[in-house]
Amino acid sequence: MSTTMIKTRQTEKEINGVRTQVICTEFSNYIFIVLTQYGKIGTLVSVTPESKSSDVCMPMFTTKVLMGKDEPLTHVCAKNLATCVSQEAGNRPVLIGLALKDSSIEAVKLMRDLIKSCQVW
Amino acid sequence: MSGAEQGDAFDAITVYNFCEKISEQTIHFHVMKMNGGFFLWVGASPTLSNLAVSMISKFDSVPLSMLLMGDKSETAPNALAQRLAKKTNKQVFVSYNLPMVNTNLALQVEDRIKKEMGNHPEHF
């Protein structure tokens, strides 16, 4: 017996020569993204919009490292990658697992596109 | 446990779903197998209300466990993660989205997971 209740999509691509995999899973209260170059979840970060209202101005996002390296770059990467997902998903919080060998700005931009290609929201 | 940890060869993450009717309701299981561990979500509706992580330790016979998300007074996600970590010797993430008061249901759910692990070990 299989189930389709949990909607999930995945893809992979070489980014700057590094094999990169994305798995996006939709929950009613969260979007769960795993972005990995190690084949594991790595650092787990929750990215939560400040308010539910879809204001004209950009909502603020709170990032919290639930597991792993709690350093500024982790927050920056998570926010950069998850903000637009959260907005497109009706301001849903995003749980993102990051296991990156390369977190240069060029790589992160390409990863954002990769996540977008796995849209489940 | 950060991404900077030296990884083995890249094994792609694979996703596996199954479901089972237990106590007159359909329980869904969603497994994400990764390098050295797996993520298991259990529920009857598609919410993510808690998340526990557990792994074995050479210093203690009881696997280490921590609740990363959700109500700290609920022990079910941690308990399930610990038992699965002990059984598999892997890092286990568990999200348990069923009524926690029903311990009988929890036992049946755990048996069902173990049965699937026996029949399809390649997915865990």
Coordinates of C-alpha atoms in Angstrom, one line a residue:
Chain A
M1 CA 0.0 0.0 0.0
S2 CA 1.4 3.4 -0.9
T3 CA 0.2 6.8 0.1
T4 CA 0.1 10.2 -1.6
M5 CA -0.9 12.2 1.4
I6 CA 2.5 13.7 1.9
K7 CA 3.4 15.6 -1.2
T8 CA 7.1 15.5 -2.0
R9 CA 9.4 16.2 -4.9
Q10 CA 13.1 15.8 -5.4
T11 CA 15.8 16.6 -7.9
E12 CA 19.5 16.8 -8.2
K13 CA 22.1 18.8 -10.1
E14 CA 25.8 19.6 -10.1
I15 CA 26.4 23.0 -8.8
N16 CA 30.0 24.3 -9.3
G17 CA 31.0 20.7 -9.8
V18 CA 29.3 19.5 -6.5
R19 CA 26.5 17.0 -6.6
T20 CA 23.5 18.8 -5.0
Q21 CA 20.2 17.2 -4.0
V22 CA 16.9 18.8 -3.0
I23 CA 13.9 17.2 -1.5
C24 CA 10.8 19.3 -0.8
T25 CA 8.0 18.0 1.3
E26 CA 4.7 19.8 2.0
F27 CA 3.0 19.7 5.4
S28 CA -0.1 21.7 6.2
N29 CA 1.8 23.8 8.7
Y30 CA 5.4 23.6 7.3
I31 CA 7.4 23.3 4.1
F32 CA 10.3 20.9 4.8
I33 CA 13.3 21.3 2.5
V34 CA 16.5 19.2 2.5
L35 CA 19.3 20.7 0.5
T36 CA 22.3 18.5 0.6
Q37 CA 25.7 17.9 -0.8
Y38 CA 26.5 15.2 1.7
G39 CA 23.4 13.0 1.4
K40 CA 22.2 13.9 4.9
I41 CA 20.1 16.6 6.7
G42 CA 23.0 18.5 8.2
T43 CA 22.1 21.7 10.0
L44 CA 18.4 22.0 10.6
V45 CA 17.0 25.6 10.6
S46 CA 13.5 26.8 11.0
V47 CA 12.5 30.0 9.1
T48 CA 9.3 31.6 10.5
P49 CA 7.5 34.7 9.2
E50 CA 6.9 37.2 11.9
S51 CA 3.2 37.8 11.1
K52 CA 0.6 35.9 9.2
S53 CA -0.7 39.0 7.4
S54 CA 0.3 39.4 3.8
D55 CA 1.3 43.0 4.0
V56 CA 2.6 45.1 1.2
C57 CA 5.9 45.4 2.9
M58 CA 8.2 42.4 3.3
P59 CA 7.4 40.3 6.3
M60 CA 10.2 39.8 8.8
F61 CA 11.6 36.3 9.2
T62 CA 13.0 34.6 12.3
T63 CA 15.6 32.0 11.8
K64 CA 16.5 29.4 14.5
V65 CA 19.1 26.7 14.3
L66 CA 17.4 23.6 15.7
M67 CA 20.4 21.3 15.2
G68 CA 23.9 21.9 14.0
K69 CA 26.3 24.8 13.5
D70 CA 24.7 28.0 14.8
E71 CA 26.8 30.6 13.0
P72 CA 25.8 33.7 11.1
L73 CA 26.3 32.2 7.7
T74 CA 23.9 29.4 8.5
H75 CA 21.2 32.0 9.2
V76 CA 22.0 34.0 6.1
C77 CA 21.9 30.9 3.8
A78 CA 18.7 29.6 5.4
K79 CA 16.9 33.0 5.1
N80 CA 18.1 33.5 1.6
L81 CA 16.9 30.1 0.5
A82 CA 13.6 29.9 2.4
T83 CA 12.2 33.4 2.4
C84 CA 10.7 33.2 -1.1
V85 CA 9.4 29.6 -0.5
S86 CA 7.6 30.8 2.7
Q87 CA 6.0 33.7 0.9
E88 CA 4.8 31.6 -2.0
A89 CA 3.4 29.0 0.4
G90 CA 1.1 31.5 2.0
N91 CA 3.5 32.6 4.7
R92 CA 4.0 29.1 6.0
P93 CA 7.1 28.5 8.1
V94 CA 9.9 26.6 6.4
L95 CA 12.1 23.9 8.0
I96 CA 15.3 23.6 6.0
G97 CA 18.1 21.1 6.4
L98 CA 21.4 22.3 5.0
A99 CA 24.5 20.2 4.4
L100 CA 26.6 22.2 2.0
K101 CA 30.2 22.0 0.9
D102 CA 29.9 25.2 -1.1
S103 CA 27.9 28.1 0.3
S104 CA 29.2 30.8 -1.9
I105 CA 26.7 33.4 -3.1
E106 CA 26.8 32.0 -6.7
A107 CA 26.1 28.5 -5.4
V108 CA 23.3 29.7 -3.2
K109 CA 21.6 31.5 -6.1
L110 CA 21.7 28.3 -8.2
M111 CA 20.3 26.3 -5.2
R112 CA 17.4 28.7 -4.9
D113 CA 16.5 27.9 -8.5
L114 CA 16.9 24.2 -7.7
I115 CA 14.5 24.5 -4.8
K116 CA 12.0 26.3 -7.0
S117 CA 12.1 23.5 -9.5
C118 CA 10.8 21.2 -6.7
Q119 CA 7.8 23.3 -5.8
V120 CA 5.3 21.4 -3.7
W121 CA 3.5 24.4 -2.2
Chain B
M1 CA 26.5 16.8 13.1
S2 CA 27.0 19.9 10.8
G3 CA 27.3 19.8 7.1
A4 CA 31.1 20.3 7.6
E5 CA 31.4 16.8 9.0
Q6 CA 33.4 14.6 6.7
G7 CA 30.9 12.5 4.7
D8 CA 31.3 9.2 3.0
A9 CA 30.5 8.7 -0.6
F10 CA 27.4 10.6 -1.7
D11 CA 24.4 8.4 -1.4
A12 CA 21.3 10.2 -2.7
I13 CA 18.4 10.6 -0.3
T14 CA 15.5 8.4 -1.2
V15 CA 11.8 8.8 -0.2
Y16 CA 9.4 5.9 0.6
N17 CA 5.8 6.0 1.7
F18 CA 3.5 3.3 3.1
C19 CA 0.2 3.3 5.0
E20 CA -1.8 1.0 7.2
K21 CA -5.2 0.9 8.7
I22 CA -4.8 0.8 12.5
S23 CA -7.7 1.2 14.9
E24 CA -10.1 2.2 12.1
Q25 CA -7.9 5.0 10.9
T26 CA -5.4 5.1 8.1
I27 CA -2.0 5.9 9.4
H28 CA 0.5 7.2 6.9
F29 CA 4.3 6.7 7.1
H30 CA 6.8 8.7 5.2
V31 CA 10.5 7.7 5.2
M32 CA 13.4 9.7 3.9
K33 CA 16.6 7.5 3.8
M34 CA 19.8 9.4 4.0
N35 CA 23.5 8.8 4.5
G36 CA 23.8 7.2 7.9
G37 CA 20.2 7.6 9.1
F38 CA 16.6 8.3 8.2
F39 CA 13.7 10.7 8.8
L40 CA 10.4 9.1 9.6
W41 CA 7.1 10.9 9.7
V42 CA 4.0 9.3 11.1
G43 CA 0.5 10.7 11.0
A44 CA -3.1 10.6 9.9
S45 CA -3.2 14.2 8.6
P46 CA -0.3 16.1 6.9
T47 CA 0.9 18.2 9.8
L48 CA 4.5 18.4 11.2
S49 CA 3.9 19.0 14.9
N50 CA 7.1 17.7 16.5
L51 CA 10.5 16.4 15.6
A52 CA 12.8 14.3 17.7
V53 CA 16.3 13.1 16.8
S54 CA 18.1 10.2 18.4
M55 CA 21.4 8.3 18.0
I56 CA 23.3 5.6 19.8
S57 CA 26.3 6.5 22.0
K58 CA 29.2 4.4 23.1
F59 CA 28.9 5.9 26.6
D60 CA 25.3 4.9 27.3
S61 CA 23.2 1.9 26.5
V62 CA 20.2 4.2 26.1
P63 CA 20.4 6.2 22.8
L64 CA 20.8 10.0 23.1
S65 CA 17.7 11.8 22.1
M66 CA 16.4 15.3 21.8
L67 CA 13.2 17.0 20.8
L68 CA 14.0 19.7 18.2
M69 CA 10.4 20.9 17.7
G70 CA 7.1 20.6 19.4
D71 CA 5.7 20.2 22.9
K72 CA 8.5 19.2 25.4
S73 CA 6.0 17.4 27.6
E74 CA 5.3 14.8 25.0
T75 CA 7.6 11.8 25.2
A76 CA 6.2 9.8 22.3
P77 CA 8.4 11.2 19.6
N78 CA 11.6 10.9 21.6
A79 CA 10.7 7.4 22.8
L80 CA 10.0 6.1 19.3
A81 CA 13.2 7.8 17.9
Q82 CA 15.3 6.1 20.7
R83 CA 13.9 2.7 20.1
L84 CA 14.4 3.0 16.3
A85 CA 18.0 4.3 16.8
K86 CA 18.7 1.4 19.1
K87 CA 17.3 -1.1 16.6
T88 CA 19.0 0.3 13.5
N89 CA 22.2 1.8 15.0
K90 CA 21.5 4.9 12.8
Q91 CA 20.7 8.5 13.4
V92 CA 16.9 8.7 13.5
F93 CA 14.6 11.6 13.1
V94 CA 11.0 11.0 14.1
S95 CA 7.9 13.2 13.7
Y96 CA 5.0 11.5 15.5
N97 CA 1.6 13.2 14.6
L98 CA -0.9 11.0 16.4
P99 CA -2.8 11.4 19.7
M100 CA -0.1 10.7 22.3
V101 CA -2.5 9.6 25.0
N102 CA -3.2 6.4 23.0
T103 CA -0.3 4.2 24.0
N104 CA -1.9 1.1 22.4
L105 CA -2.0 2.9 19.1
A106 CA 1.6 3.9 19.6
L107 CA 2.6 0.3 20.1
Q108 CA 0.7 -0.8 17.0
V109 CA 2.4 1.9 15.0
E110 CA 5.8 0.9 16.2
D111 CA 5.1 -2.7 15.4
R112 CA 4.0 -1.7 11.9
I113 CA 7.2 0.3 11.4
K114 CA 9.4 -2.6 12.5
K115 CA 7.5 -4.9 10.2
E116 CA 8.2 -2.6 7.3
M117 CA 11.8 -2.4 8.3
G118 CA 12.0 -6.2 8.2
N119 CA 10.3 -6.5 4.9
H120 CA 12.0 -3.5 3.2
P121 CA 15.3 -2.8 5.0
E122 CA 16.6 -1.0 1.9
H123 CA 14.2 1.9 2.6
F124 CA 15.5 2.7 6.1

